[in-house]
Structure formats: structure tokens, C-alpha cells
Amino acid sequence: MAADTDPDRYAFVVASNRLPVDRVVDEDGNEGWRHSPGGLVTALEPVMRANDGAWVGWVGQPDVEVAPFDNEGIHIVPVPLSADDVEEYYEGFSNDTLWPLYHDVIEHPSYHRDWWNAYKRVNERFATQIAEIVEQDGVVWVQDYQLQLLPALLRAKRPDLTIGFFNHIPFPPVGIYAQLPWRAQILDGLLGADVIGFQRQDDAADFLRAVRHIKGYTTKGSTIDVPVDDPAAPRSRKGITVRHVEARHFPISIDAESFEEIAHRPEVQARAREIRESLGNPTTVLLGVDRLDYTKGIRHRIKAFGELVEDGRIAVEDATLVQVASPSRERVDTYAALRDEIELTVGRINGDLGVIGHQPIAYLHHGYPREEMVALYLAADIMLVTALRDGMNLVAKEYVAARFDNDGVLILSEFAGAADELKQAVIVNPHDIGALKDSIQRAIEMPRRERSTRMRALRKRVRDNDVARWSRSFLEALDRHAPRGSRIDPS
Ligand code: G6P
């Protein structure tokens, strides 16, 4: 890898809507930055260090202008968003148009031309900023649905770059995707990349189908022929000059070792015991952990559990469902409505079925630090991941990674990307409430030996395919597209 010659230019740049740091302001108004320990940062930190990398993104608050700075060895380059950008690009187009459209239209996507203009404007701002800071022949890795126009915008400004894109959420079937008034422009944006990564094989196949149907381009296996106006470019079988773009699946994962390490800490295990005690030591603790999002199937899970108690199949003193729902996108109407609905349902179930000293559902509308999450994983006999649609679902993998005791049962929706890999989970269709109830009962009654056999197999899978492997395989694929050979060290 070539040494960085200009201190303000970087050989490797990651772009995501949110930066991997949170802005914190103390009581005296002094501002600082807290490293947010997400899986993506953990995976990319070593690559960043080995390649003199920079991370470009939004600080998470409107109208905050911050100069680039270093945080724990990562160069951070903030992109400012105004209050209007946040409303129209982030809450609007990203999370009220694309998010529901890409998640099976569980909620209705809203199509507004103003939002689309804001999406273009913010993607353009990212492109301008990145084009100024990447070295000649550098590598840029764009993350997720908020930045789908960025690959082509960047390529237009800097044709020397090698560009990757990874979609963390599902890609919809063409029959749904075709609703989008700007369907062709989004495909053009993505096709500016050299490698486009998806979570599941089905997502990549749906994307390739959209490219054929909407753009009329030829695909062969995972390779797309994108016509280019460059006489030096290779010719396709149709005799036109093309760029080859690769679209395939690279299932993301977690830093499994770090979850296992935390789970081994005596204070975390003590906390897990304390959690069970404070719930009144029920025989079975069930757990759900999600952002409060309509894609997660929280209502279905609560309904199934409530009915089991109501039917008398579970005694209220014997089992507690702990539901952690972390606040998310609260200014988007569908999210605010979901919160009201869930809280009404939880209140009704607890009111109707609770007894003094015991509530069926312990509902927590908070986010927690990783240590507390691991303590909850260790305290839970059954983990419920009942997403109606989910790109991957890393909570499922975190639960498995934490269970070094080879105990615990994972109930996993077939509509989460994780189900492609975690086949020894109890797989459910969360829409089928009857079957979900039976699966919960089966998990409660599952013999220790079966729990252990399943958990061992799940753990092997998660340990073997951790997030470092994910980033390595994506960057190796990207490297094969670099015009003058290897330029990044995937560590
Ligand atoms: C999903 C998306 C991410 C996003 C995260 C949190 O996992 O794939 O891109 O950052 O949700 O959502 P937020 O809107 O708070 O960034």
C-alpha cells in the first residue's frame, strides 16, 4: 500500500450516513466525542489503521459544523446536515420512502419530490467532500441505503477511484422496487460502484433482476455489463463498451470474540443473576431486543406471548418476557404510532394478566451499553427475533456469541437475513401467531441436550464467520477491481 503523501488525503475512505462517534456535550457546555462501539467500526478499525483511512458521515444532529478530527486512531470527516436536510433526506426519503419500500412495504412508503431533491443534494455533498480527500487511485467504501447515489456521483468526479457499496438492509423484489418514481436513478447511482454487496443471495438476485428489467442491462452470474462511453473499455458480447460491476452477497456479522469475552466477565455474570432475581426468578426468561421499528415484529411477539399466558399454557409466575425497545427515528410518524400501539398492548397485557409482584412483560424503552446487553443475553433462556423483514439481524448473532455455556434457545424469523446461516435456530414465520406460540412453548420445553446441540452448531457458525471475515472478503473482491492491482491491505 502506497504511503500517504498528502496528510489531508486518504487512501481508504468509508462513507456512512452516521459517523461511528456520538457528539456529547457536558453540563458546562464542553463538547466531546464518544466512540460508538458498533460492529462496523470494530471490523473496519484495523483496516483503517493499516491503510490510513478516513470515515466520512453525519454527526447525528442538525446544524452542527465540525472540522475534521481524529478519534481513537480514526480520521473523522463530518458532513453537516441542516434541519431541512434531516427532515427531508434522513427522516423523509431515507426512512419514510426507502426504508418501508425495501422492507416489504410493511408500512406505506411516501413519495415526495422534495424529499428526493434533498436526497440528491445530500448525496452530492458527500461526493464533493470525499472527492477532495481521497488520494489518487484510492478506495472508497460506501455504506447503506442513505447513500445509494454516491457511487456514481463519485465516479463522475473521480474516475480513478475503486468504489464499493454495501447495502445493510434487504433489496426488494422488482415488483415492489418498481413503485419508486426514481427507480432508474437509484440503480444508476449504485452501478457507479465496482462491487455492490448485499446481505443475502436473494437480495443480490433481486437487484440483478431490477437491473435487467428496469435498465435493460445484461447480467451474467454476478457480473453486470454497464455501458460506458470509453473506447478503451472492454466490449460486451453485444459489441458495446462496458464496465463490469459485480453484485453478490456478503453476509455481515459481529465481533463474536468480544461478545464472548464480555460474557466471561464475572461482573457481567453477576449482573445476569441479578436481572433474573429482580424479575422474581421465573423459570423462563424470554428476551426481545430491537430498535423500536415496525420491521422487527415486536407486536407479533408480544401478542403470541400474551395469548400463551391468557390461554393458561404459561403460568404468569413462571415466565417473563423482557422487551428492550430502543428509541429510534421518533420524529417519523409511523415510528411514533408504533410506539403508542406497543405501549398500549403491553399495558393491556400486564393489566389483564399480571398479579401483584409479577408482570408478564418487562418493557424497557431505552438503549443499553454492550455489557448490560450481554448480561441480558446470559439471563435469557429464550431469545425472540421475530422480524417481519430484516437485512441480517445482528442481535441473533450477539445472543449466540454470548452463550459460551452452550445453553439458551434462539427463535428466529425466516424473514431475517440471519436465518440463511443460523439454521439450527427454531425458525418461525412471525405472521403465523399460532405457530409462533407453539414454537415458544417448544423452546420452553426443549431438553438441555437438544438446546446444547443446537447452540454449539450456531456458535461455530458465528465464530467462523465474524465481522472481520466479512470486511476482508468484501475488500478482497473490491481489490480485484482495482485497475492497477492491489491497493488496500484488508488486514
Ligand atoms: C439500520 C440501518 C443503519 C442505521 C441503523 C440505525 O441498521 O441499516 O444504516 O444506521 O439502522 O438507524 P438510524 O436511523 O438511527 O441511523
CSV table of N, CA, C and O in Angstrom, one decimal, residues 99 103 106 168-170 288-302 323-326 328-329 335 338 342 384-396 411 413 415-416 430-431 436:
chain,number,residue,atom,x,y,z
A,99,TRP,N,-36.9,3.1,3.4
A,99,TRP,CA,-36.9,2.0,4.5
A,99,TRP,C,-38.2,1.2,4.3
A,99,TRP,O,-38.0,-0.1,4.2
A,103,HIS,N,-38.4,-2.8,2.9
A,103,HIS,CA,-38.8,-3.8,3.9
A,103,HIS,C,-40.2,-4.2,3.6
A,103,HIS,O,-41.1,-4.1,4.4
A,106,ILE,N,-44.1,-3.0,4.6
A,106,ILE,CA,-44.9,-3.3,5.8
A,106,ILE,C,-45.7,-2.0,6.2
A,106,ILE,O,-46.8,-2.1,6.6
A,168,HIS,N,-26.9,-2.6,3.8
A,168,HIS,CA,-27.1,-3.3,5.1
A,168,HIS,C,-28.6,-3.8,5.2
A,168,HIS,O,-28.8,-4.7,6.1
A,169,ILE,N,-29.5,-3.3,4.4
A,169,ILE,CA,-30.9,-3.7,4.5
A,169,ILE,C,-31.3,-4.6,3.3
A,169,ILE,O,-30.5,-4.7,2.4
A,170,PRO,N,-32.5,-5.2,3.3
A,170,PRO,CA,-32.8,-6.0,2.2
A,170,PRO,C,-32.9,-5.2,0.9
A,170,PRO,O,-33.0,-4.0,0.9
A,288,GLY,N,-36.5,-10.0,24.1
A,288,GLY,CA,-36.5,-9.4,22.7
A,288,GLY,C,-35.7,-8.1,22.8
A,288,GLY,O,-35.8,-7.4,23.8
A,289,VAL,N,-34.9,-7.8,21.9
A,289,VAL,CA,-34.0,-6.6,21.9
A,289,VAL,C,-34.1,-6.0,20.5
A,289,VAL,O,-33.6,-6.7,19.5
A,290,ASP,N,-34.6,-4.9,20.3
A,290,ASP,CA,-34.8,-4.3,19.0
A,290,ASP,C,-34.7,-2.8,19.1
A,290,ASP,O,-35.1,-2.2,20.1
A,291,ARG,N,-34.4,-2.1,17.9
A,291,ARG,CA,-34.8,-0.7,17.8
A,291,ARG,C,-36.3,-0.8,17.7
A,291,ARG,O,-36.8,-1.7,17.1
A,292,LEU,N,-36.9,0.3,18.2
A,292,LEU,CA,-38.4,0.3,18.1
A,292,LEU,C,-38.8,0.6,16.6
A,292,LEU,O,-38.9,1.7,16.2
A,293,ASP,N,-38.9,-0.5,15.9
A,293,ASP,CA,-39.1,-0.4,14.4
A,293,ASP,C,-40.2,-1.4,14.0
A,293,ASP,O,-40.2,-2.5,14.5
A,294,TYR,N,-41.1,-0.9,13.1
A,294,TYR,CA,-42.2,-1.8,12.6
A,294,TYR,C,-41.7,-3.1,11.9
A,294,TYR,O,-42.5,-4.0,11.6
A,295,THR,N,-40.5,-3.1,11.4
A,295,THR,CA,-39.9,-4.2,10.7
A,295,THR,C,-39.6,-5.4,11.7
A,295,THR,O,-39.4,-6.5,11.3
A,296,LYS,N,-39.5,-5.1,13.0
A,296,LYS,CA,-39.0,-6.1,13.9
A,296,LYS,C,-40.0,-7.1,14.5
A,296,LYS,O,-39.6,-8.0,15.2
A,297,GLY,N,-41.3,-6.9,14.2
A,297,GLY,CA,-42.3,-7.9,14.6
A,297,GLY,C,-42.5,-7.9,16.1
A,297,GLY,O,-42.8,-8.9,16.7
A,298,ILE,N,-42.3,-6.7,16.8
A,298,ILE,CA,-42.4,-6.7,18.2
A,298,ILE,C,-43.9,-7.0,18.6
A,298,ILE,O,-44.1,-7.7,19.6
A,299,ARG,N,-44.8,-6.4,17.9
A,299,ARG,CA,-46.2,-6.6,18.2
A,299,ARG,C,-46.6,-8.1,18.1
A,299,ARG,O,-47.4,-8.6,18.9
A,300,HIS,N,-46.1,-8.8,17.1
A,300,HIS,CA,-46.4,-10.2,16.9
A,300,HIS,C,-45.9,-11.0,18.0
A,300,HIS,O,-46.6,-11.9,18.5
A,301,ARG,N,-44.7,-10.7,18.5
A,301,ARG,CA,-44.1,-11.5,19.6
A,301,ARG,C,-44.9,-11.2,20.9
A,301,ARG,O,-45.2,-12.2,21.6
A,302,ILE,N,-45.3,-10.0,21.1
A,302,ILE,CA,-46.0,-9.7,22.4
A,302,ILE,C,-47.4,-10.3,22.4
A,302,ILE,O,-47.8,-10.9,23.4
A,323,GLN,N,-38.7,-7.1,27.1
A,323,GLN,CA,-38.7,-6.5,25.8
A,323,GLN,C,-37.9,-5.1,25.9
A,323,GLN,O,-38.4,-4.2,26.4
A,324,VAL,N,-36.7,-5.1,25.3
A,324,VAL,CA,-36.0,-3.9,25.2
A,324,VAL,C,-36.3,-3.3,23.8
A,324,VAL,O,-36.1,-3.9,22.8
A,325,ALA,N,-36.8,-2.1,23.8
A,325,ALA,CA,-37.1,-1.4,22.5
A,325,ALA,C,-36.4,-0.1,22.5
A,325,ALA,O,-36.8,0.9,23.2
A,326,SER,N,-35.3,0.0,21.8
A,326,SER,CA,-34.5,1.3,21.9
A,326,SER,C,-35.2,2.3,21.0
A,326,SER,O,-35.6,2.0,19.9
A,328,SER,N,-36.0,5.1,18.4
A,328,SER,CA,-35.5,5.2,17.0
A,328,SER,C,-36.4,6.0,16.2
A,328,SER,O,-37.6,5.9,16.2
A,329,ARG,N,-35.8,7.0,15.4
A,329,ARG,CA,-36.5,7.8,14.4
A,329,ARG,C,-37.8,8.3,14.9
A,329,ARG,O,-38.9,8.2,14.2
A,335,TYR,N,-43.2,5.6,13.2
A,335,TYR,CA,-42.5,5.1,14.4
A,335,TYR,C,-43.2,5.6,15.7
A,335,TYR,O,-43.3,4.8,16.6
A,338,LEU,N,-46.3,3.4,16.1
A,338,LEU,CA,-45.9,2.1,16.6
A,338,LEU,C,-45.6,2.1,18.1
A,338,LEU,O,-46.1,1.2,18.8
A,342,ILE,N,-47.6,-0.3,20.7
A,342,ILE,CA,-46.9,-1.3,21.5
A,342,ILE,C,-47.1,-1.0,23.0
A,342,ILE,O,-47.4,-1.9,23.8
A,384,LEU,N,-36.0,-14.0,21.4
A,384,LEU,CA,-37.0,-14.0,20.3
A,384,LEU,C,-36.6,-12.9,19.3
A,384,LEU,O,-36.6,-11.7,19.6
A,385,VAL,N,-36.3,-13.4,18.1
A,385,VAL,CA,-36.0,-12.5,17.0
A,385,VAL,C,-37.1,-12.8,15.9
A,385,VAL,O,-37.0,-13.7,15.2
A,386,THR,N,-38.2,-11.9,15.9
A,386,THR,CA,-39.3,-12.2,15.1
A,386,THR,C,-39.6,-11.2,14.0
A,386,THR,O,-40.7,-10.8,13.7
A,387,ALA,N,-38.5,-10.7,13.4
A,387,ALA,CA,-38.6,-9.6,12.4
A,387,ALA,C,-39.5,-10.0,11.2
A,387,ALA,O,-39.4,-11.2,10.8
A,388,LEU,N,-40.3,-9.1,10.8
A,388,LEU,CA,-41.1,-9.3,9.6
A,388,LEU,C,-40.2,-9.2,8.3
A,388,LEU,O,-40.5,-9.8,7.3
A,389,ARG,N,-39.2,-8.4,8.4
A,389,ARG,CA,-38.2,-8.3,7.3
A,389,ARG,C,-37.0,-7.7,8.0
A,389,ARG,O,-37.1,-6.7,8.7
A,390,ASP,N,-35.8,-8.2,7.7
A,390,ASP,CA,-34.6,-7.7,8.3
A,390,ASP,C,-33.4,-8.0,7.4
A,390,ASP,O,-33.3,-9.2,7.0
A,391,GLY,N,-32.5,-7.0,7.2
A,391,GLY,CA,-31.4,-7.3,6.3
A,391,GLY,C,-30.6,-8.5,6.8
A,391,GLY,O,-30.4,-9.5,6.1
A,392,MET,N,-30.1,-8.4,8.1
A,392,MET,CA,-29.4,-9.5,8.7
A,392,MET,C,-30.0,-9.9,10.1
A,392,MET,O,-30.5,-10.9,10.3
A,393,ASN,N,-30.0,-8.9,11.0
A,393,ASN,CA,-30.3,-9.0,12.4
A,393,ASN,C,-29.1,-9.5,13.2
A,393,ASN,O,-28.9,-10.7,13.4
A,394,LEU,N,-28.4,-8.6,13.7
A,394,LEU,CA,-27.2,-8.9,14.5
A,394,LEU,C,-27.4,-9.3,15.9
A,394,LEU,O,-26.6,-10.0,16.5
A,395,VAL,N,-28.6,-8.9,16.4
A,395,VAL,CA,-28.9,-9.4,17.8
A,395,VAL,C,-28.9,-10.9,17.9
A,395,VAL,O,-28.4,-11.5,18.9
A,396,ALA,N,-29.4,-11.5,16.9
A,396,ALA,CA,-29.5,-13.0,16.8
A,396,ALA,C,-28.0,-13.6,17.0
A,396,ALA,O,-27.8,-14.5,17.8
A,411,ILE,N,-35.1,-18.3,18.9
A,411,ILE,CA,-36.2,-18.4,18.0
A,411,ILE,C,-36.0,-17.3,16.9
A,411,ILE,O,-35.9,-16.1,17.3
A,413,SER,N,-36.9,-15.5,13.0
A,413,SER,CA,-37.8,-15.4,11.9
A,413,SER,C,-37.1,-15.8,10.6
A,413,SER,O,-35.9,-15.4,10.3
A,415,PHE,N,-37.6,-14.5,7.9
A,415,PHE,CA,-37.5,-13.2,7.1
A,415,PHE,C,-36.3,-12.4,7.6
A,415,PHE,O,-36.2,-11.2,7.1
A,416,ALA,N,-35.5,-12.8,8.5
A,416,ALA,CA,-34.3,-12.1,8.8
A,416,ALA,C,-33.1,-12.8,8.0
A,416,ALA,O,-33.1,-14.0,7.9
A,430,PRO,N,-43.2,-15.3,11.7
A,430,PRO,CA,-43.9,-14.5,12.7
A,430,PRO,C,-45.3,-14.0,12.4
A,430,PRO,O,-46.0,-13.7,13.3
A,431,HIS,N,-45.7,-14.1,11.2
A,431,HIS,CA,-47.1,-13.8,10.8
A,431,HIS,C,-48.1,-14.9,11.3
A,431,HIS,O,-49.3,-14.6,11.5
A,436,LEU,N,-46.1,-19.5,16.0
A,436,LEU,CA,-45.2,-18.8,16.9
A,436,LEU,C,-45.4,-19.2,18.4
A,436,LEU,O,-44.4,-19.5,19.1
